[in-house]
Short mmCIF file of C-alpha atoms and ligand atoms in Angstrom, two decimals:
data_model
loop_
_atom_site.label_atom_id
_atom_site.label_comp_id
_atom_site.label_asym_id
_atom_site.label_seq_id
_atom_site.Cartn_x
_atom_site.Cartn_y
_atom_site.Cartn_z
CA MET A 183 10.77 -5.49 -7.56
CA VAL A 184 11.80 -5.48 -4.22
CA ALA A 185 15.14 -7.79 -5.30
CA ALA A 186 15.54 -4.71 -7.57
CA LYS A 187 15.23 -2.29 -4.90
CA VAL A 188 17.41 -4.01 -2.42
CA ARG A 189 20.37 -4.06 -5.53
CA GLY A 190 19.64 -0.18 -5.38
CA VAL A 191 17.31 0.10 -8.32
CA LYS A 192 14.95 3.48 -8.04
CA ILE A 193 12.01 1.99 -8.42
CA ARG A 194 8.02 3.71 -8.08
CA VAL A 195 4.75 2.33 -8.35
CA LEU A 196 1.72 3.78 -9.67
CA LEU A 197 -1.56 1.97 -9.42
CA ASP A 198 -5.40 2.15 -10.14
CA GLY A 199 -7.26 3.87 -7.22
CA ASP A 200 -10.25 1.12 -6.98
CA ASN A 201 -7.67 -1.94 -6.34
CA VAL A 202 -4.77 -0.51 -4.56
CA ASP A 203 -6.15 -1.21 -1.08
CA MET A 204 -7.71 -4.72 -2.20
CA ASN A 205 -6.50 -8.16 -0.26
CA TYR A 206 -4.83 -8.80 -3.55
CA SER A 207 -2.76 -5.43 -3.92
CA LYS A 208 0.67 -5.83 -3.31
CA ALA A 209 0.76 -2.20 -2.43
CA GLU A 210 1.64 -2.17 0.92
CA SER A 211 4.06 -4.95 0.87
CA LEU A 212 5.78 -2.64 -1.85
CA VAL A 213 5.76 0.26 0.35
CA ASP A 214 6.85 -2.04 3.66
CA ASN A 215 10.11 -2.53 1.53
CA GLY A 216 10.59 1.09 0.90
CA ILE A 217 8.93 1.12 -2.65
CA PRO A 218 7.38 4.68 -3.08
CA VAL A 219 3.49 3.86 -4.24
CA ARG A 220 0.92 5.64 -5.57
CA HIS A 221 -2.41 5.66 -6.95
CA GLU A 222 -4.84 7.82 -9.54
CA THR A 223 -7.35 9.53 -7.87
CA GLY A 224 -9.27 10.53 -11.48
CA ALA A 225 -12.57 8.90 -12.90
CA GLY A 226 -12.07 5.89 -14.38
CA LEU A 227 -9.72 3.34 -14.44
CA MET A 228 -6.11 3.74 -14.51
CA HIS A 229 -5.94 1.54 -17.62
CA ASN A 230 -2.05 2.12 -18.84
CA LYS A 231 -0.04 -1.03 -18.20
CA PHE A 232 3.52 -0.14 -19.05
CA ALA A 233 7.11 0.43 -17.01
CA VAL A 234 10.34 1.87 -18.41
CA VAL A 235 13.74 0.17 -17.40
CA ASP A 236 16.69 2.04 -17.12
CA ASP A 237 15.76 4.82 -19.29
CA SER A 238 15.52 2.53 -22.67
CA ILE A 239 13.35 -0.43 -22.29
CA THR A 240 10.28 -0.04 -21.97
CA LEU A 241 7.62 -3.12 -21.35
CA THR A 242 3.45 -2.57 -22.42
CA GLY A 243 0.46 -4.41 -23.36
CA SER A 244 -2.28 -5.33 -21.94
CA PHE A 245 -0.41 -7.35 -19.32
CA ASN A 246 -2.16 -6.41 -15.68
CA TRP A 247 0.96 -7.25 -13.57
CA THR A 248 -1.07 -9.27 -11.59
CA ARG A 249 -0.66 -13.28 -10.45
CA ALA A 250 -3.63 -13.92 -12.78
CA ALA A 251 -1.84 -12.34 -16.07
CA GLU A 252 1.37 -14.69 -15.31
CA SER A 253 -1.06 -17.59 -14.82
CA ALA A 254 -4.56 -17.80 -16.30
CA ASN A 255 -4.86 -15.01 -18.19
CA ASP A 256 -3.89 -14.53 -22.42
CA GLU A 257 -1.74 -11.14 -21.88
CA ASN A 258 0.66 -9.37 -24.29
CA LEU A 259 3.17 -7.83 -23.13
CA LEU A 260 6.01 -6.08 -25.50
CA LYS A 261 9.23 -4.97 -24.96
CA ILE A 262 10.84 -2.52 -26.92
CA VAL A 263 13.97 -0.92 -26.52
CA SER A 264 14.22 2.60 -27.32
CA PRO A 265 15.61 5.34 -25.64
CA GLU A 266 13.27 7.66 -27.58
CA LEU A 267 10.78 5.94 -27.00
CA ALA A 268 11.00 5.09 -23.46
CA ALA A 269 11.62 8.70 -22.45
CA GLN A 270 7.95 9.47 -23.89
CA TYR A 271 6.69 6.78 -22.07
CA ALA A 272 9.05 8.41 -18.44
CA GLU A 273 7.07 11.82 -19.09
CA GLU A 274 3.98 9.98 -19.03
CA PHE A 275 4.37 8.57 -16.21
CA SER A 276 6.04 11.58 -14.73
CA GLU A 277 2.85 13.49 -15.45
CA LEU A 278 0.73 10.83 -13.76
CA TRP A 279 2.93 10.43 -10.87
CA GLY A 280 2.37 14.03 -9.88
CA ILE A 281 -1.07 14.17 -9.75
CA ALA A 282 -1.52 11.17 -8.22
CA ALA A 283 -2.11 10.86 -4.69
CA VAL A 284 0.26 8.66 -2.31
CA PHE A 285 -0.48 5.39 -0.81
CA VAL A 286 -0.55 5.17 2.85
CA PRO A 287 -1.12 1.60 4.20
CA ALA A 288 -4.12 1.49 6.54
CA PRO A 289 -2.10 0.44 10.37
CA SER A 290 -2.79 -2.80 11.25
CA PRO A 291 -4.76 -3.60 13.96
CA GLN A 292 -1.92 -4.41 16.31
CA GLN A 293 -1.08 -0.55 15.52
CA GLU A 294 -4.41 0.50 16.61
CA THR A 295 -4.63 3.26 19.27
CA VAL A 296 -6.37 1.98 22.60
CA TYR A 297 -7.02 3.66 25.89
CA VAL A 298 -6.13 2.04 29.34
CA THR A 299 -6.84 3.21 33.05
CA ARG A 300 -4.11 2.89 36.20
CA THR A 301 -5.79 0.99 38.16
CA GLY A 302 -8.53 -1.10 34.98
CA SER A 303 -7.12 -4.16 33.56
CA LYS A 304 -9.12 -3.99 30.04
CA TYR A 305 -8.19 -1.68 26.95
CA HIS A 306 -11.09 0.54 25.33
CA ARG A 307 -12.08 2.29 22.09
CA ALA A 308 -11.97 5.62 22.44
CA GLY A 309 -15.09 7.19 23.93
CA CYS A 310 -16.16 4.22 25.46
CA SER A 311 -18.05 4.75 28.69
CA CYS A 312 -16.17 2.83 30.93
CA LEU A 313 -13.56 5.77 30.51
CA ARG A 314 -13.98 8.22 33.04
CA SER A 315 -11.09 10.10 33.89
CA SER A 316 -7.18 9.59 33.39
CA CYS A 317 -6.92 7.32 30.32
CA ILE A 318 -3.83 6.85 28.71
CA PRO A 319 -3.71 5.77 25.18
CA ILE A 320 -1.84 3.06 24.27
CA SER A 321 -0.94 0.94 20.74
CA LYS A 322 -3.11 -2.20 21.60
CA SER A 323 -0.35 -4.54 20.79
CA GLU A 324 1.29 -3.03 24.10
CA ALA A 325 -1.93 -3.04 26.04
CA ILE A 326 -1.94 -7.31 24.94
CA ARG A 327 1.24 -7.20 26.02
CA ARG A 328 1.05 -5.83 29.14
CA GLY A 329 -1.82 -8.05 29.92
CA TYR A 330 -4.84 -5.93 29.55
CA THR A 331 -7.86 -7.54 28.22
CA PRO A 332 -9.96 -5.92 25.84
CA CYS A 333 -13.41 -4.58 27.01
CA SER A 334 -16.29 -6.66 26.74
CA ARG A 335 -18.48 -3.14 26.15
CA CYS A 336 -16.53 -1.52 23.37
CA ASN A 337 -15.33 -4.41 22.21
CA PRO A 338 -12.18 -3.06 20.70
ZN1 ZN B 695 -14.57 -0.33 26.92
#
């Protein structure tokens, strides 16, 4: 999908809400590569498993679009070439997309905001009792780059 995106193909990915931020999920990688990702928020699983390609091809079946589906599971995936059917699936996708939540990756630990003082050598979490006045927000990665070390009390 990333290769297709690089070629200029318009891609949207809708995932199950319970699994979107699991370690094995590719949601963050897709977003990092400029592919919009949303996830369902309703009760039950997002159990639709289909793709619409070029307004004419529908891929559907039990295939879970996972590594296990490709390498270990017994799955089926039908490729149906029919602009009429593709249009129906595309309409369903648009409805689901419209009510889905935008996936926003959690900030990586290095992007977290920490706090330093003008005179101290440690960086802290917000609210640490070591921070009395003039605490300065800074990214954790920048704090480390500037030579600050983590406070042993608040363990940022
Ligand atoms: Zn602290």
